[in-house]
Amino acid sequence: MPFDTQKFITSQIEAAKTKVGGKPALLALSGGVDSSVAALIVHRAIGPKLHCVFVDTGLMREREAEKIKSTFEPLGLKVEVIEASSRFFAALKGAEEPEVKRKIIGEQFIRVFEEYAKKHKIAVLVQGTIAPDWIESGGAGRDTIKSHHNVGGLPKDLGLELFEPLRDCYKHEIRELAVALGLPPAVAQRQPFPGPGLGVRIVGEVTQEKAVIVRKCCVIVEEEIEAAAASGEIERPWQYFAALLPTKTVGVRGDERSYHYTVVVRSVRSLDGMTANFSHLPPKLLEKISSRITNSVREVGRVVYDITNKPPSTVEME
Ligand code: XMP
């Protein structure tokens, strides 16, 4: 049976009215389609009692705060930006193990939420958790593949009620809901971005320097792949980005020896992120991405392409 978006939206507006009621609620917008859809549904139920915040962790996409404001303010939602990057980088210092990093990032988000909630007397936390998030976090008796930050990081003593209107939805359904709710195509069709952000695209210890490097590389990968898709050279992949390895390798710049980071380009086809196949990108496109990265990001000396499917690997590096 096809997914009935209007029926779903109406039922979740009613659920929000019952569960959240007239209480002030907090929702962290990430710029992704999941939190955007959750925000619009709950906003329809409780209006300005919904506080939307964008937590700048230092690990978000390029110019994300600006983009979010310009998307949501015309739809009547006010977005408050919380600058929290120094606390995230401080908490992540020295952490190398992926699950430890995910837990730290999740916990920092919760601390930011708690502080905001105390200040604004918030009672409910709304999250845009979707089915693959909790399934891969060990839900319904499954093995934990990775603790999605919006699932695994929630402490038991959280003084906030949780409302997750999209818990049973898959990504393609979320995109249909986004269109039905009037979100612009750029948001409805936007590629997924993980909750822990660039933190899982920096293999090993996260630093501010590495976040700047991988963010610049992600922009290049996105621009080149989107341009190739717009010109009809390729079909737009499901997800495409760059990740930074902690490994430095030797190279030559001019006639001098260099010793710089390695960047992985990842591009996959998928339906819901549960399984994925690497994209067969044309060599010319890969070459363009590689030379743009090494020419404009001085800290990168080598670019490699990930040719692994999920399984056995995952989409993100950690
Ligand atoms: P993996 O790496 O698990 O990714 O194969 C599958 C899809 O999920 C995204 N992803 C996340 N999304 N919180 C999220 O909301 C997370 O912690 C998280 N980790 C991975 C990933 O980008 C891909 O689309």
Short mmCIF file of N, CA and C in Angstrom, two decimals, residues 25-30 35 51-57 80 82 84 87-88 105-128 149-151 153-155 158-162 195:
data_model
loop_
_atom_site.label_atom_id
_atom_site.label_comp_id
_atom_site.label_asym_id
_atom_site.label_seq_id
_atom_site.Cartn_x
_atom_site.Cartn_y
_atom_site.Cartn_z
N ALA A 25 8.29 22.92 23.81
CA ALA A 25 9.12 21.80 23.35
C ALA A 25 10.35 22.32 22.62
N LEU A 26 11.38 21.48 22.63
CA LEU A 26 12.65 21.85 21.99
C LEU A 26 12.95 20.88 20.86
N LEU A 27 13.40 21.41 19.72
CA LEU A 27 13.80 20.55 18.61
C LEU A 27 15.09 21.09 18.02
N ALA A 28 16.07 20.22 17.86
CA ALA A 28 17.33 20.65 17.27
C ALA A 28 17.28 20.41 15.77
N LEU A 29 17.31 21.48 15.01
CA LEU A 29 17.33 21.37 13.55
C LEU A 29 18.77 21.16 13.11
N SER A 30 18.98 20.18 12.22
CA SER A 30 20.34 19.95 11.76
C SER A 30 20.53 20.45 10.34
N SER A 35 14.94 16.14 10.69
CA SER A 35 14.58 17.11 11.73
C SER A 35 13.69 18.21 11.14
N HIS A 51 10.39 25.41 20.22
CA HIS A 51 11.64 26.17 20.11
C HIS A 51 12.58 25.37 19.19
N CYS A 52 12.92 25.96 18.04
CA CYS A 52 13.85 25.28 17.14
C CYS A 52 15.24 25.88 17.32
N VAL A 53 16.22 25.01 17.56
CA VAL A 53 17.58 25.52 17.72
C VAL A 53 18.50 24.80 16.72
N PHE A 54 19.53 25.51 16.32
CA PHE A 54 20.58 24.89 15.52
C PHE A 54 21.83 24.90 16.39
N VAL A 55 22.32 23.71 16.75
CA VAL A 55 23.50 23.64 17.60
C VAL A 55 24.73 23.59 16.70
N ASP A 56 25.52 24.64 16.74
CA ASP A 56 26.74 24.63 15.93
C ASP A 56 27.83 23.91 16.70
N THR A 57 28.04 22.65 16.31
CA THR A 57 28.99 21.78 17.02
C THR A 57 30.42 21.96 16.50
N GLU A 80 16.94 29.50 16.59
CA GLU A 80 18.00 30.10 17.39
C GLU A 80 19.30 29.31 17.18
N ILE A 82 22.84 28.12 18.47
CA ILE A 82 23.64 27.99 19.70
C ILE A 82 25.07 27.62 19.30
N ALA A 84 28.35 26.14 19.97
CA ALA A 84 28.82 25.20 21.01
C ALA A 84 30.09 24.48 20.57
N ARG A 87 32.97 23.52 23.14
CA ARG A 87 32.73 22.43 24.10
C ARG A 87 32.77 21.06 23.41
N PHE A 88 32.33 20.98 22.17
CA PHE A 88 32.40 19.69 21.46
C PHE A 88 33.86 19.30 21.20
N ILE A 105 29.68 12.89 21.54
CA ILE A 105 28.92 13.89 20.76
C ILE A 105 27.46 13.89 21.22
N GLY A 106 26.89 12.69 21.37
CA GLY A 106 25.50 12.57 21.82
C GLY A 106 25.33 13.23 23.18
N GLU A 107 26.29 13.00 24.07
CA GLU A 107 26.17 13.56 25.41
C GLU A 107 26.28 15.08 25.40
N GLN A 108 27.16 15.61 24.57
CA GLN A 108 27.28 17.07 24.49
C GLN A 108 25.98 17.70 23.99
N PHE A 109 25.37 17.04 23.00
CA PHE A 109 24.07 17.55 22.52
C PHE A 109 23.09 17.60 23.68
N ILE A 110 23.03 16.52 24.45
CA ILE A 110 22.08 16.46 25.56
C ILE A 110 22.37 17.56 26.58
N ARG A 111 23.66 17.79 26.89
CA ARG A 111 24.00 18.85 27.86
C ARG A 111 23.53 20.21 27.34
N VAL A 112 23.73 20.45 26.04
CA VAL A 112 23.28 21.72 25.45
C VAL A 112 21.75 21.82 25.58
N PHE A 113 21.06 20.71 25.26
CA PHE A 113 19.59 20.71 25.35
C PHE A 113 19.14 20.98 26.79
N GLU A 114 19.80 20.30 27.74
CA GLU A 114 19.40 20.45 29.15
C GLU A 114 19.53 21.90 29.60
N GLU A 115 20.65 22.53 29.22
CA GLU A 115 20.87 23.92 29.63
C GLU A 115 19.79 24.82 29.02
N TYR A 116 19.51 24.59 27.73
CA TYR A 116 18.51 25.41 27.05
C TYR A 116 17.13 25.18 27.70
N ALA A 117 16.85 23.91 27.98
CA ALA A 117 15.55 23.54 28.54
C ALA A 117 15.34 24.20 29.90
N LYS A 118 16.40 24.22 30.70
CA LYS A 118 16.28 24.82 32.03
C LYS A 118 15.95 26.31 31.89
N LYS A 119 16.69 26.95 31.01
CA LYS A 119 16.52 28.39 30.81
C LYS A 119 15.12 28.73 30.29
N HIS A 120 14.59 27.88 29.41
CA HIS A 120 13.30 28.21 28.77
C HIS A 120 12.14 27.36 29.28
N LYS A 121 12.37 26.65 30.38
CA LYS A 121 11.32 25.81 31.01
C LYS A 121 10.70 24.82 30.00
N ILE A 122 11.55 24.17 29.24
CA ILE A 122 11.11 23.21 28.22
C ILE A 122 10.77 21.88 28.91
N ALA A 123 9.69 21.23 28.44
CA ALA A 123 9.31 19.94 29.05
C ALA A 123 9.57 18.76 28.12
N VAL A 124 9.55 19.03 26.81
CA VAL A 124 9.60 17.91 25.85
C VAL A 124 10.73 18.12 24.84
N LEU A 125 11.43 17.03 24.53
CA LEU A 125 12.44 17.09 23.47
C LEU A 125 11.88 16.35 22.25
N VAL A 126 11.81 17.05 21.12
CA VAL A 126 11.31 16.42 19.90
C VAL A 126 12.52 16.02 19.07
N GLN A 127 12.53 14.77 18.59
CA GLN A 127 13.65 14.34 17.74
C GLN A 127 13.14 13.75 16.44
N GLY A 128 13.96 13.93 15.40
CA GLY A 128 13.59 13.42 14.08
C GLY A 128 14.15 12.03 13.83
N HIS A 149 23.62 9.04 17.21
CA HIS A 149 23.76 9.94 18.35
C HIS A 149 22.42 10.30 18.97
N ASN A 150 21.38 10.30 18.15
CA ASN A 150 20.06 10.67 18.68
C ASN A 150 19.38 9.48 19.34
N VAL A 151 20.05 8.33 19.39
CA VAL A 151 19.48 7.16 20.06
C VAL A 151 20.40 6.72 21.20
N GLY A 153 22.93 8.10 22.63
CA GLY A 153 23.49 9.07 23.56
C GLY A 153 22.51 9.57 24.63
N LEU A 154 21.29 9.06 24.60
CA LEU A 154 20.31 9.60 25.55
C LEU A 154 20.48 9.04 26.96
N PRO A 155 20.79 9.88 27.93
CA PRO A 155 20.96 9.37 29.30
C PRO A 155 19.62 9.05 29.95
N LEU A 158 17.56 11.88 31.78
CA LEU A 158 17.15 13.04 30.99
C LEU A 158 15.86 13.62 31.57
N GLY A 159 15.92 14.87 31.95
CA GLY A 159 14.74 15.45 32.59
C GLY A 159 13.70 15.93 31.59
N LEU A 160 13.69 15.36 30.41
CA LEU A 160 12.77 15.81 29.36
C LEU A 160 12.01 14.61 28.81
N GLU A 161 10.74 14.83 28.50
CA GLU A 161 10.00 13.76 27.81
C GLU A 161 10.47 13.76 26.36
N LEU A 162 10.38 12.61 25.72
CA LEU A 162 10.85 12.50 24.34
C LEU A 162 9.64 12.29 23.41
N GLY A 195 23.96 12.47 12.24
CA GLY A 195 23.80 13.29 13.44
C GLY A 195 25.12 13.77 14.04
#
